[in-house]
Coordinates of C-alpha atoms and ligand atoms in Angstrom, one line a residue:
X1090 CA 60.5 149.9 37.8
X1091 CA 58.6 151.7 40.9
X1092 CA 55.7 153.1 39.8
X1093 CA 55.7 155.3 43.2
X1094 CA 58.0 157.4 44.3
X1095 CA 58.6 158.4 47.8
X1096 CA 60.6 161.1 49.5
X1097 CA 62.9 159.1 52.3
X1098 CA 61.1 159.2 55.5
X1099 CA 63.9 157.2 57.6
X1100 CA 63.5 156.2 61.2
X1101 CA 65.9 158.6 64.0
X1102 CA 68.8 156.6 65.1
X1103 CA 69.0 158.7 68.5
X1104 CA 66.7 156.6 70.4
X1105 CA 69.5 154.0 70.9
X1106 CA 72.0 154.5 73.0
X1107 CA 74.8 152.7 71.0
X1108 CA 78.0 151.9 73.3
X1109 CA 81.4 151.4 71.8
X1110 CA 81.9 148.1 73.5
X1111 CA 79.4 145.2 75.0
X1112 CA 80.3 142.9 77.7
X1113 CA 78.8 139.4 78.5
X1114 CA 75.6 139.8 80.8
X1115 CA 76.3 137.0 83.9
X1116 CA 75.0 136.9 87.3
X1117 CA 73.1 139.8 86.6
X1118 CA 76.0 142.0 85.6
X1119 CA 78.1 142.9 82.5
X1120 CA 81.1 141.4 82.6
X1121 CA 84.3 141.0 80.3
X1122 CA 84.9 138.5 77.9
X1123 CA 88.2 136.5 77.9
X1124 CA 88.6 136.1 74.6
X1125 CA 89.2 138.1 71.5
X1126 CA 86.1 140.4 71.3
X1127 CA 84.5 141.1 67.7
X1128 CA 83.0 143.5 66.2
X1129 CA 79.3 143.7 64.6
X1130 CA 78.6 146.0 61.8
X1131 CA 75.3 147.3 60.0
X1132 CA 74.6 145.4 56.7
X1133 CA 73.3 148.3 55.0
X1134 CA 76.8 150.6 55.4
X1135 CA 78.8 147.9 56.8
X1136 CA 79.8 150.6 59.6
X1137 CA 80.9 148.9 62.8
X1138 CA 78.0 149.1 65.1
X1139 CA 80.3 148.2 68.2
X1140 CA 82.7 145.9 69.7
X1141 CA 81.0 142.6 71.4
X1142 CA 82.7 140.5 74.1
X1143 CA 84.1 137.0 73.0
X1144 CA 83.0 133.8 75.7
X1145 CA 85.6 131.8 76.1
X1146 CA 84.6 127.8 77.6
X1147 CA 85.4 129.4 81.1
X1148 CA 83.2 132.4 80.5
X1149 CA 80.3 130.0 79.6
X1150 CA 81.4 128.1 82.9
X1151 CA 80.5 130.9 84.8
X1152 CA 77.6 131.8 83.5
X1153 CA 76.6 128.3 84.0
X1154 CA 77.1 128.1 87.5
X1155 CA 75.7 131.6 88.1
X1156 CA 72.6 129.9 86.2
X1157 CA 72.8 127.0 88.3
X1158 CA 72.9 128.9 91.6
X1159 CA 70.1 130.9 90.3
X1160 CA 68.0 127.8 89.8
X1161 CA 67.6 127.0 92.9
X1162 CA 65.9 130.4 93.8
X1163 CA 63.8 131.1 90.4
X1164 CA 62.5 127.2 91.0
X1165 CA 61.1 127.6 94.1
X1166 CA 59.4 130.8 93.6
X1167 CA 56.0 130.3 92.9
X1168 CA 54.4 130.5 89.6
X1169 CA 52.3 133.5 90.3
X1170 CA 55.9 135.4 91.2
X1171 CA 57.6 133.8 88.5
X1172 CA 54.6 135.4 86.1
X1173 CA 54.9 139.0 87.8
X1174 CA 58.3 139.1 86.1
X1175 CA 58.1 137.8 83.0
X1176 CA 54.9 140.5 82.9
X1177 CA 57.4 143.3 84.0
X1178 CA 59.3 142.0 81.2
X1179 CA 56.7 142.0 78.6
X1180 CA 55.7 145.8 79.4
X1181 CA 59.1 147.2 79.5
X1182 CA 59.6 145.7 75.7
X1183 CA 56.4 147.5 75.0
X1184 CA 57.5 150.6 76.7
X1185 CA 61.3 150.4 74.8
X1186 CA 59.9 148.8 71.4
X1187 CA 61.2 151.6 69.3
X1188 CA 64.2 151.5 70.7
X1189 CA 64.6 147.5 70.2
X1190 CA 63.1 148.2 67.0
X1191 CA 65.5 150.5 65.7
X1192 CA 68.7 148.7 67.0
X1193 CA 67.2 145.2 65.4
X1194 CA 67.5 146.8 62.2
X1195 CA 70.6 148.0 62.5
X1196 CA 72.2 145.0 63.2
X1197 CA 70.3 142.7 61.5
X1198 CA 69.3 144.9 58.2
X1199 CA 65.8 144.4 58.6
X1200 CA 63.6 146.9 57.6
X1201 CA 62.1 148.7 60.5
X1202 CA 58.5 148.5 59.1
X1203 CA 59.2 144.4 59.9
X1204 CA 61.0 144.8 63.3
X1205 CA 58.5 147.7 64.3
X1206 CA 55.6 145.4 63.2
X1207 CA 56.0 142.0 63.1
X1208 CA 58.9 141.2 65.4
X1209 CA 58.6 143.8 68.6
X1210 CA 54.6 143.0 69.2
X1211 CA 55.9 139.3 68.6
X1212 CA 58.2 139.7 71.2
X1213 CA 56.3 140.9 73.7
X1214 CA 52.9 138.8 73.1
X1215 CA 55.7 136.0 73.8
X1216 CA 56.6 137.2 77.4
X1217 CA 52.8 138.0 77.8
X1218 CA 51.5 134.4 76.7
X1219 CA 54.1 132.7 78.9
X1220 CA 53.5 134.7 81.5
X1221 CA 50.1 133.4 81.6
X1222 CA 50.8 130.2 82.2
X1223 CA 53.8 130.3 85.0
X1224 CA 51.1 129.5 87.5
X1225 CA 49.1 127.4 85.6
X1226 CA 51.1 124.5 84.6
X1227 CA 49.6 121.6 86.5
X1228 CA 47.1 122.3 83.9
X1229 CA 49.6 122.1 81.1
X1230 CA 49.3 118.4 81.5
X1231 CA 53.4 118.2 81.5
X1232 CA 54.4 118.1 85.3
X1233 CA 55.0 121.1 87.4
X1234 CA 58.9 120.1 87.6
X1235 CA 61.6 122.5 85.6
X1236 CA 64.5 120.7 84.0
X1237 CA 67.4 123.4 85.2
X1238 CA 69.4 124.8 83.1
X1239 CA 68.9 125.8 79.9
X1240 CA 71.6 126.1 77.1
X1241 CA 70.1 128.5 74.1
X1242 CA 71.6 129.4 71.0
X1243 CA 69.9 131.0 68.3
X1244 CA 70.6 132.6 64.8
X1245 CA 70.3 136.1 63.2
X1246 CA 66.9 136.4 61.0
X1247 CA 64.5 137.4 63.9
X1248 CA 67.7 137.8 66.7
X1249 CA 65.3 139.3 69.3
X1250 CA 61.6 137.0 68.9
X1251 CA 64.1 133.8 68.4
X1252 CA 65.5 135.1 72.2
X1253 CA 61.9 135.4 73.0
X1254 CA 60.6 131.8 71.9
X1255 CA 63.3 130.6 74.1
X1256 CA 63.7 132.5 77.2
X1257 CA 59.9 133.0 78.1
X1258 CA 58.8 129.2 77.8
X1259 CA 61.8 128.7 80.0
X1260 CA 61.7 131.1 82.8
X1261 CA 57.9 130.4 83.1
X1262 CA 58.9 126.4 83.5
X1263 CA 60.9 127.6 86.1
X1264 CA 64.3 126.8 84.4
X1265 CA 67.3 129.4 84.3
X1266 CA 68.9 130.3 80.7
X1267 CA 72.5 130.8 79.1
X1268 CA 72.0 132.1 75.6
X1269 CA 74.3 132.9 72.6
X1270 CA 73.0 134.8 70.2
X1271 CA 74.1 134.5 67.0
X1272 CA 77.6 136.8 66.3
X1273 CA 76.5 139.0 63.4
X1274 CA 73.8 140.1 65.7
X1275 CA 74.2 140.2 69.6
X1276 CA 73.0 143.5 70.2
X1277 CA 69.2 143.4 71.3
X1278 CA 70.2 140.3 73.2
X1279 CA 72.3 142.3 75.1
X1280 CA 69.9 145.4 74.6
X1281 CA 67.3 142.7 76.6
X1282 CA 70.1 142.2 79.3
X1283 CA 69.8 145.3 80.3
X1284 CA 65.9 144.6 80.3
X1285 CA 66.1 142.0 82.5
X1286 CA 68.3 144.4 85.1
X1287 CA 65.4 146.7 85.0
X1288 CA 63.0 144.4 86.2
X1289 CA 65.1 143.5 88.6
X1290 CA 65.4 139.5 87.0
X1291 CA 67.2 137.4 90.0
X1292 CA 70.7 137.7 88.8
X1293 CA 71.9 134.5 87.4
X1294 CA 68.1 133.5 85.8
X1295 CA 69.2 134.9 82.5
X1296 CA 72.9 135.0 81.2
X1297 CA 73.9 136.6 77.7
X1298 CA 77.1 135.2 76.2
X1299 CA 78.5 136.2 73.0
X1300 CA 80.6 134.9 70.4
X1301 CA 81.4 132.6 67.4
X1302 CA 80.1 129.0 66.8
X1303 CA 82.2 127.9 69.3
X1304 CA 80.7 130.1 72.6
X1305 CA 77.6 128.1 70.7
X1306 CA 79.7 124.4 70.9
X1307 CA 80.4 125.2 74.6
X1308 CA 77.2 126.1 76.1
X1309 CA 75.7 122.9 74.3
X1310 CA 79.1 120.7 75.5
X1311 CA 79.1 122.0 79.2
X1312 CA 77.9 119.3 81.2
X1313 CA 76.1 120.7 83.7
X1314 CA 73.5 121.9 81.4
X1315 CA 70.0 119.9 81.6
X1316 CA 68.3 121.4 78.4
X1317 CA 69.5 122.4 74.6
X1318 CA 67.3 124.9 72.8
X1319 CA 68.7 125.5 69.6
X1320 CA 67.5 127.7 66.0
X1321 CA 69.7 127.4 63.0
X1322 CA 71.2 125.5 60.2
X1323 CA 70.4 121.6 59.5
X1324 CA 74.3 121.2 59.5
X1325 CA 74.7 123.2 62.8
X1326 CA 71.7 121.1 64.1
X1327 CA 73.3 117.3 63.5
X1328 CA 76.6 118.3 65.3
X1329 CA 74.7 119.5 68.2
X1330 CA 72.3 116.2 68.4
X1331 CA 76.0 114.2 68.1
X1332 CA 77.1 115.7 71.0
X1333 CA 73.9 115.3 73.2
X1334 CA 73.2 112.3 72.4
X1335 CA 73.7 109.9 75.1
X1336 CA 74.1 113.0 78.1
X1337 CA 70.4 112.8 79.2
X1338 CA 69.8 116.3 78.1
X1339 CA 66.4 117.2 77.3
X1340 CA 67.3 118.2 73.2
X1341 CA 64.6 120.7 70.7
X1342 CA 66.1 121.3 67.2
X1343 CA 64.8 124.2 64.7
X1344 CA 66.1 123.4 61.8
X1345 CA 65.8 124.7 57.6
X1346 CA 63.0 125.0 55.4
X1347 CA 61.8 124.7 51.8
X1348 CA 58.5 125.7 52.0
X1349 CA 56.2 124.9 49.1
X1350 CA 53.3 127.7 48.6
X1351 CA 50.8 125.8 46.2
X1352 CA 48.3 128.1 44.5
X1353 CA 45.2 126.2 43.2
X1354 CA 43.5 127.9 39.5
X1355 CA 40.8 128.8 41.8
X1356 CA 42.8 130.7 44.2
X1357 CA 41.8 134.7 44.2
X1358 CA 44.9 135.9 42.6
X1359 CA 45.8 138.9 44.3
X1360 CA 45.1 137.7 47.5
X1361 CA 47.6 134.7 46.4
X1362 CA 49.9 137.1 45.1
X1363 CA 50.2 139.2 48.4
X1364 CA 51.3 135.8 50.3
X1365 CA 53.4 135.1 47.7
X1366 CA 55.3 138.2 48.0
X1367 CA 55.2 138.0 52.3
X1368 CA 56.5 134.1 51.9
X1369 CA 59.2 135.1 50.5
X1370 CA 60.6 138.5 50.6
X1371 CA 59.2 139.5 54.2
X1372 CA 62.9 139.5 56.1
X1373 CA 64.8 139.4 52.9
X1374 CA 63.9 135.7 52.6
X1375 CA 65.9 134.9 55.8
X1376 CA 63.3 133.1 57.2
X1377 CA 63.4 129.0 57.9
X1378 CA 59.7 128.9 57.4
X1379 CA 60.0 130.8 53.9
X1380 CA 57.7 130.3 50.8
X1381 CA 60.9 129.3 48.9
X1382 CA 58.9 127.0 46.1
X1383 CA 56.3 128.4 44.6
X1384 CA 54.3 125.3 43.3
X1385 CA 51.7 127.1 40.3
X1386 CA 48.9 124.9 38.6
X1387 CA 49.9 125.0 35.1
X1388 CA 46.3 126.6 33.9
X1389 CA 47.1 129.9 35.7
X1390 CA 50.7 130.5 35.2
X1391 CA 50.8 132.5 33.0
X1392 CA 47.8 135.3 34.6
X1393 CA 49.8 134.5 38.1
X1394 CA 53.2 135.2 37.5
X1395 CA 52.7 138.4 35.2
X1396 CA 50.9 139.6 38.8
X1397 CA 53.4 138.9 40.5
X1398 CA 56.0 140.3 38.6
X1399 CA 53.8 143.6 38.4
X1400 CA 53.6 143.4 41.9
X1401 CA 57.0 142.4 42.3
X1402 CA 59.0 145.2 40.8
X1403 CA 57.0 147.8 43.3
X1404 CA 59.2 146.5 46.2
X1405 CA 61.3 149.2 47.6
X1406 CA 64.5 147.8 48.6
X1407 CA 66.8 149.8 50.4
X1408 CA 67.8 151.9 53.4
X1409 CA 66.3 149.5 56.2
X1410 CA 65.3 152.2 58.9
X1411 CA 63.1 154.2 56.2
X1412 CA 59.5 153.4 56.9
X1413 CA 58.8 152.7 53.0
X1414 CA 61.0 150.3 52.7
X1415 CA 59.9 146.6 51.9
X1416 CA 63.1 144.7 51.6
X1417 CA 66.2 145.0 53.7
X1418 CA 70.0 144.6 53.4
X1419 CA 70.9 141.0 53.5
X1420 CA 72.6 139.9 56.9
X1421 CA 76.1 139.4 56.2
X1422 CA 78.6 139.5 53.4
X1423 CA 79.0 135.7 54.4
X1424 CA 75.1 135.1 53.4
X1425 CA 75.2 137.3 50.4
X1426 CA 77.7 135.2 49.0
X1427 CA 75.9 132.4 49.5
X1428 CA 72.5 133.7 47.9
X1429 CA 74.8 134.4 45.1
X1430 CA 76.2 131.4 44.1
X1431 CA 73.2 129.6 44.6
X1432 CA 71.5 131.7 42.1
X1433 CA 74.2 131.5 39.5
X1434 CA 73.7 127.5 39.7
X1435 CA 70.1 128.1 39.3
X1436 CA 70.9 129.7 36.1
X1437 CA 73.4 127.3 35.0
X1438 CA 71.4 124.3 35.9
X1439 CA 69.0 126.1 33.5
X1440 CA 65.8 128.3 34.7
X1441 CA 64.8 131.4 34.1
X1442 CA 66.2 134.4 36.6
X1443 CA 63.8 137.3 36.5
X1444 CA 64.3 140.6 38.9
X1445 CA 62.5 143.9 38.4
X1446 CA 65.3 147.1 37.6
X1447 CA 66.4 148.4 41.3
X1448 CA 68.9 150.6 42.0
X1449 CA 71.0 149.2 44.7
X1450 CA 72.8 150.8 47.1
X1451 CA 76.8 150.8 46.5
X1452 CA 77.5 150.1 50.5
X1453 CA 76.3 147.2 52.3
X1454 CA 75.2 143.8 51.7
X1455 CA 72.3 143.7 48.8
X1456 CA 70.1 141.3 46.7
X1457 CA 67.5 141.7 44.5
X1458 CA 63.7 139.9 44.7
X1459 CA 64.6 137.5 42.3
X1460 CA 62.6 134.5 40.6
X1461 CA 63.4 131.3 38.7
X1462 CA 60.7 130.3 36.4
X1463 CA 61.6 126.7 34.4
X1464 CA 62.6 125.1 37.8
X1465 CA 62.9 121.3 37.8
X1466 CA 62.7 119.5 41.0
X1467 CA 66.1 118.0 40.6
X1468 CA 67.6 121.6 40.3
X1469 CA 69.9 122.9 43.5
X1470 CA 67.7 125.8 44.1
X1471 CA 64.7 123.9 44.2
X1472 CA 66.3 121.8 46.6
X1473 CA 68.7 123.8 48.9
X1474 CA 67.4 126.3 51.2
X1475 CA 68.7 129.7 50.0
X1476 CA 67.5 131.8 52.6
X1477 CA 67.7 135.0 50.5
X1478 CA 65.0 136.9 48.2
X1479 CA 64.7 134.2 45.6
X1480 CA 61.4 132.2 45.0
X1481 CA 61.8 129.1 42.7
X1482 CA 58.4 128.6 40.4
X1483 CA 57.3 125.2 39.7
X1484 CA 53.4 124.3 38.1
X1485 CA 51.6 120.9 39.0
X1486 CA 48.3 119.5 37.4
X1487 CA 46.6 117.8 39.8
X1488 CA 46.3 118.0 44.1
X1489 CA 48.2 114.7 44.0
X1490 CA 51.2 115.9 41.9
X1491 CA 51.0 119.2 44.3
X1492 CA 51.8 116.9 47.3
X1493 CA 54.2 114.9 45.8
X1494 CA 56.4 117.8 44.4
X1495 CA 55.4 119.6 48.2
X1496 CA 56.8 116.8 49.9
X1497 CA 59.8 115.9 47.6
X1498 CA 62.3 117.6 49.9
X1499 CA 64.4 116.6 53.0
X1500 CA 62.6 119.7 55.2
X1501 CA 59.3 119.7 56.5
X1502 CA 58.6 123.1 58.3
X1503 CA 55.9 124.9 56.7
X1504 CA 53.5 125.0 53.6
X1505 CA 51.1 127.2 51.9
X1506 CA 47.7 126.1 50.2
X1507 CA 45.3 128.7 48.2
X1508 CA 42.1 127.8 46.9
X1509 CA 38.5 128.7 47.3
X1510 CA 37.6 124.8 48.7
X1511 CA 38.2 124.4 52.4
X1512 CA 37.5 120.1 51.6
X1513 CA 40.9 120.9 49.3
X1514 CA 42.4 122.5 52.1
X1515 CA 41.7 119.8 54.5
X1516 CA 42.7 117.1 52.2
X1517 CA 46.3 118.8 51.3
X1518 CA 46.9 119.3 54.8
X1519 CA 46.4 116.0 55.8
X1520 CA 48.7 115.0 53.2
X1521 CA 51.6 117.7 53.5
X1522 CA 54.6 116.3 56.0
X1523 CA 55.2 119.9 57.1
X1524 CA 54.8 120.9 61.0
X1525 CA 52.6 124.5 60.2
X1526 CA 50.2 124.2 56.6
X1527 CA 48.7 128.4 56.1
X1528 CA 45.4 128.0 54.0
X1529 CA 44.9 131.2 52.3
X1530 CA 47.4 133.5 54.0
X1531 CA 51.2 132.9 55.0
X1532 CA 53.9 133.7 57.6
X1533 CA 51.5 134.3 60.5
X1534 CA 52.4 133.4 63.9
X1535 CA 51.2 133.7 67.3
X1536 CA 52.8 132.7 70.5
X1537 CA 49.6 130.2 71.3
X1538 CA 50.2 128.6 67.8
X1539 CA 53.2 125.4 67.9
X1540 CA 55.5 125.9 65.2
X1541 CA 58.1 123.3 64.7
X1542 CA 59.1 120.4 61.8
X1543 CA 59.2 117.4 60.6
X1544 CA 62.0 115.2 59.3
X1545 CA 65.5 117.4 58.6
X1546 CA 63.4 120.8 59.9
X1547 CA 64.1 119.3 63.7
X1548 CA 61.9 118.2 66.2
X1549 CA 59.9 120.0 69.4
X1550 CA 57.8 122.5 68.9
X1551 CA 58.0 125.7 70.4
X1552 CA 55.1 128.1 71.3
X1553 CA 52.0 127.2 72.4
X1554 CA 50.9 124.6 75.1
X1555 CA 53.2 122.6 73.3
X1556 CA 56.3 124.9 74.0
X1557 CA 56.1 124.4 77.6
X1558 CA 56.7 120.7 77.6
X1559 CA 60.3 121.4 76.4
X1560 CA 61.1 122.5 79.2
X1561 CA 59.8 120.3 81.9
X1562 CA 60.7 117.1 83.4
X1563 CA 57.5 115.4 82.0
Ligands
NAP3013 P1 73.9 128.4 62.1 O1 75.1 128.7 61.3 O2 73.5 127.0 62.4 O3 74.0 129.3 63.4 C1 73.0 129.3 64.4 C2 73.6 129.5 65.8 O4 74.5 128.5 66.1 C3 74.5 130.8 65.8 O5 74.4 131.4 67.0 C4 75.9 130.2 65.6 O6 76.9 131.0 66.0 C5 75.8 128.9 66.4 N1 76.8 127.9 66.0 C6 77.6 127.7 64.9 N2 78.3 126.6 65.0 C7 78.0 126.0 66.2 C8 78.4 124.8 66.8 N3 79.3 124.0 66.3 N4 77.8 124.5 68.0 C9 76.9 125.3 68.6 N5 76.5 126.5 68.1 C10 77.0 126.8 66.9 O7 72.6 129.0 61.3 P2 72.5 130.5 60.7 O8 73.1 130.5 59.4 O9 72.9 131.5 61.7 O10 70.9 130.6 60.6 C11 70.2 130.3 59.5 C12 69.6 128.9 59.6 O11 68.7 128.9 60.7 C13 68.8 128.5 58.4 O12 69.0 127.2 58.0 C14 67.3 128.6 59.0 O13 66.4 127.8 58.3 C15 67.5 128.2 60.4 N6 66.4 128.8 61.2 C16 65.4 127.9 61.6 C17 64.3 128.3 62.3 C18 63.3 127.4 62.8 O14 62.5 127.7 63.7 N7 63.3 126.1 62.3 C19 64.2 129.7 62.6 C20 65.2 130.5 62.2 C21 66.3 130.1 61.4 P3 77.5 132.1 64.9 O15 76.4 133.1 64.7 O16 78.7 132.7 65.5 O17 77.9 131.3 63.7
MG3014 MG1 75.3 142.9 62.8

């Protein structure tokens, strides 16, 4: 039950200029598609958005030799020029964030207080830090030499800050890009296309080409690509190592999570309950780095979960471009289904499924914040990555049992630890086989900070110092 109420206070539409139909951005210009084009629709109404251009394997041809071509120029500009326009680039997202902002959330569902907050400054801090260090990398310690051309594809939780991780590192290196975003959500891509144009980009350094998984399969098969960048599913991830293995392309994987946040009896509660709530209902739990497991000691369970139910049931879910909303629609009719059946086997495998009353709206794609309490280890939703609003609860005794259950999991992206002792926090950390441990706060992320994973989470890290050696010839 909300214990506030709010008049709506939704965001104005009329700062994007949707078009009825998107082409594929190559050479520097928009182009058609040759095959069937598709359409993308807002999650929240399910309204078609607009029509998008489908890239057929000759489309992606062409925007691989128009990459190729442009190699040759964007490599031998010097990295102080090469910085001048990923700045350009960086202030125009700045100068247009609303309207980025606005047109993330309708494709994607998110609420605009996220996109406005979280993933437009993201964005742009991304351009900014790589920027930085175009003419700096003999001190990178990776070699000054690009690798060419980059194949990208990326999925549809953070559509425009995934775009970002992988084109900045890139053009800074000195490489030129072909990226497919993912198909229920191609529009900021394209939205940065035009970006690109106004910063007058060489035409050819970045191409945009839309589509289904398989625009994604023939980017990552062509063979004149040097480098694969690619964000998404574990399954996704292994067919896309099959076919690069043995081509000599340079390959970096971002795979799925299971995070495990692990709150110590000394923790302070409310603090721990605020990063329980951001692990996991921040982007409606579409996140690969999500607080998924909640891992409780068993002396505060009880004091810690009836604050976070409290807390819980004061979400706002709803209309994603009103400022007071908290949690989103869910992406796709595809993904809802998928949250759903997961959670009826968490119920039938036998935990407890707890979500506060919320009115939901009739149109769109919608789920609840939604916890399991009694959750075994050996249970599916303990185990498989939902990637919706649901948080599994688990309790442990000791630090040792905390690791173990943390680490019981085929992923190994992120963690949590909360607790007063930084000795504690040290210890777990060195014992966690995740690629990013938050102590005392979750989800945060800034382009100088690596963030990649360990075992079925993938392997390369991107931001950082670290993020450029992906995309050199070290
Ligand atoms: P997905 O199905 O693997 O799709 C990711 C991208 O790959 C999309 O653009 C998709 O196109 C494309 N694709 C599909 N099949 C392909 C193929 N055979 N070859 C090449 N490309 C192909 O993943 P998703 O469901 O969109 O995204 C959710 C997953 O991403 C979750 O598992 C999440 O954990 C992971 N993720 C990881 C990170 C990280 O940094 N580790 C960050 C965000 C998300 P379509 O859109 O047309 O299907
Ligand atoms: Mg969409």
């Amino acid at each position: 039950m909300a214990i506030f109420e709010y008049a709506p206070a939704p965001e104005s539409r009329d700062v994007v200029d949707l078009r009825s139909s998107y082409g594929l951005f190559v050479n520097g210009e928009f182009v058609e598609g040759s095959g069937k084009p598709f359409k993308t629709v807002n999650p929240a109404t399910e309204e078609t958005l607009a029509e998008v251009a489908t890239a057929t394997s000759d489309d992606v041809d062409r925007a691989v030799q128009a990459a190729r071509k442009a190699f040759g120029v964007w490599s031998a500009l010097p990295g102080s020029e090469r910085a001048k326009y990923l700045f350009r680039i960086a202030r125009i997202i700045q100068e247009r964030a609303r309207e980025l902002a606005v047109l993330e959330s309708l494709d994607n569902g998110k609420p605009i207080r996220e996109s406005r907050d979280f993933d437009l400054p993201q964005v742009a801090a991304h351009f900014f830090y790589y920027a930085g260090w175009a003419d700096k990398l003999e001190y990178a310690g990776f070699g000054m030499k690009p690798l060419g051309v980059a194949g990208q594809v990326i999925p549809w939780n953070f559509p425009l800050l995934m775009l970002a991780w992988k084109v900045a590192p890139a053009l800074a290196c000195g490489n030129t890009v072909v990226l497919k975003p993912a198909e229920t959500t191609p529009l900021t891509a394209l939205l940065f296309a035009d970006i690109c144009r106004q910063a007058e980009l060489p035409p050819g350094v970045v191409n945009i080409v839309t589509g289904a998984g398989e625009t994604g399969a023939a980017v990552v098969a062509h063979p004149d690509v040097d480098k694969v960048a690619f964000t998404g599913s574990t399954e996704v991830g292994r067919i896309i190592a099959r076919t690069v293995a043995g081509t000599g392309k340079k390959l970096t994987l971002e795979l799925g999570g299971k995070a495990a946040n692990i709150v110590f009896e000394d923790a302070a509660i409310d603090q721990a309950v605020e990063g329980i709530v951001n692990g996991i209902f921040f982007n409606q739990g579409h996140v690969c780095c999500a607080g998924s497991r909640l891992l409780v000691q068993e002396s505060i369970q009880d004091e810690l979960l009836a604050a976070l139910k409290r807390r819980v049931a004061t979400l706002r879910v709803g209309d994603p471009l009103d400022k007071n909303t908290d949690v989103g629609a869910v992406n796709s009719a595809e993904q809802l289904a998928k949250i759903r059946r997961l959670s009826e086997l968490g119920e039938s495998e036998g935990a407890e499924r707890w979500s506060p009353a919320c009115e939901l709206p009739e149109r769109g794609f919608w789920f609840p914040p939604t916890l399991f309490t009694g959750v075994a280890q050996s249970h599916t939703i303990a185990r498989e990555e939902v990637f919706g609003p649901v948080l599994s609860v688990l309790t442990f005794r000791t630090p040792a049992e905390a690791v173990e259950k943390a680490n019981n999991t085929p992923y190994g992206l992120s963690a949590g630890v909360w607790t007063e002792k930084g000795s504690r926090i040290l210890w777990m950390a060195e014992r966690l086989r995740a690629g990013v441990v938050w102590a005392n706060t979750f989800n945060k992320f800034d382009p100088a900070s690596p963030f990649g994973g360990y075992k079925e989470s993938g392997f390369g890290r991107e931001g950082g110092l670290h993020g450029l050696e992906a995309y050199l010839d070290v």
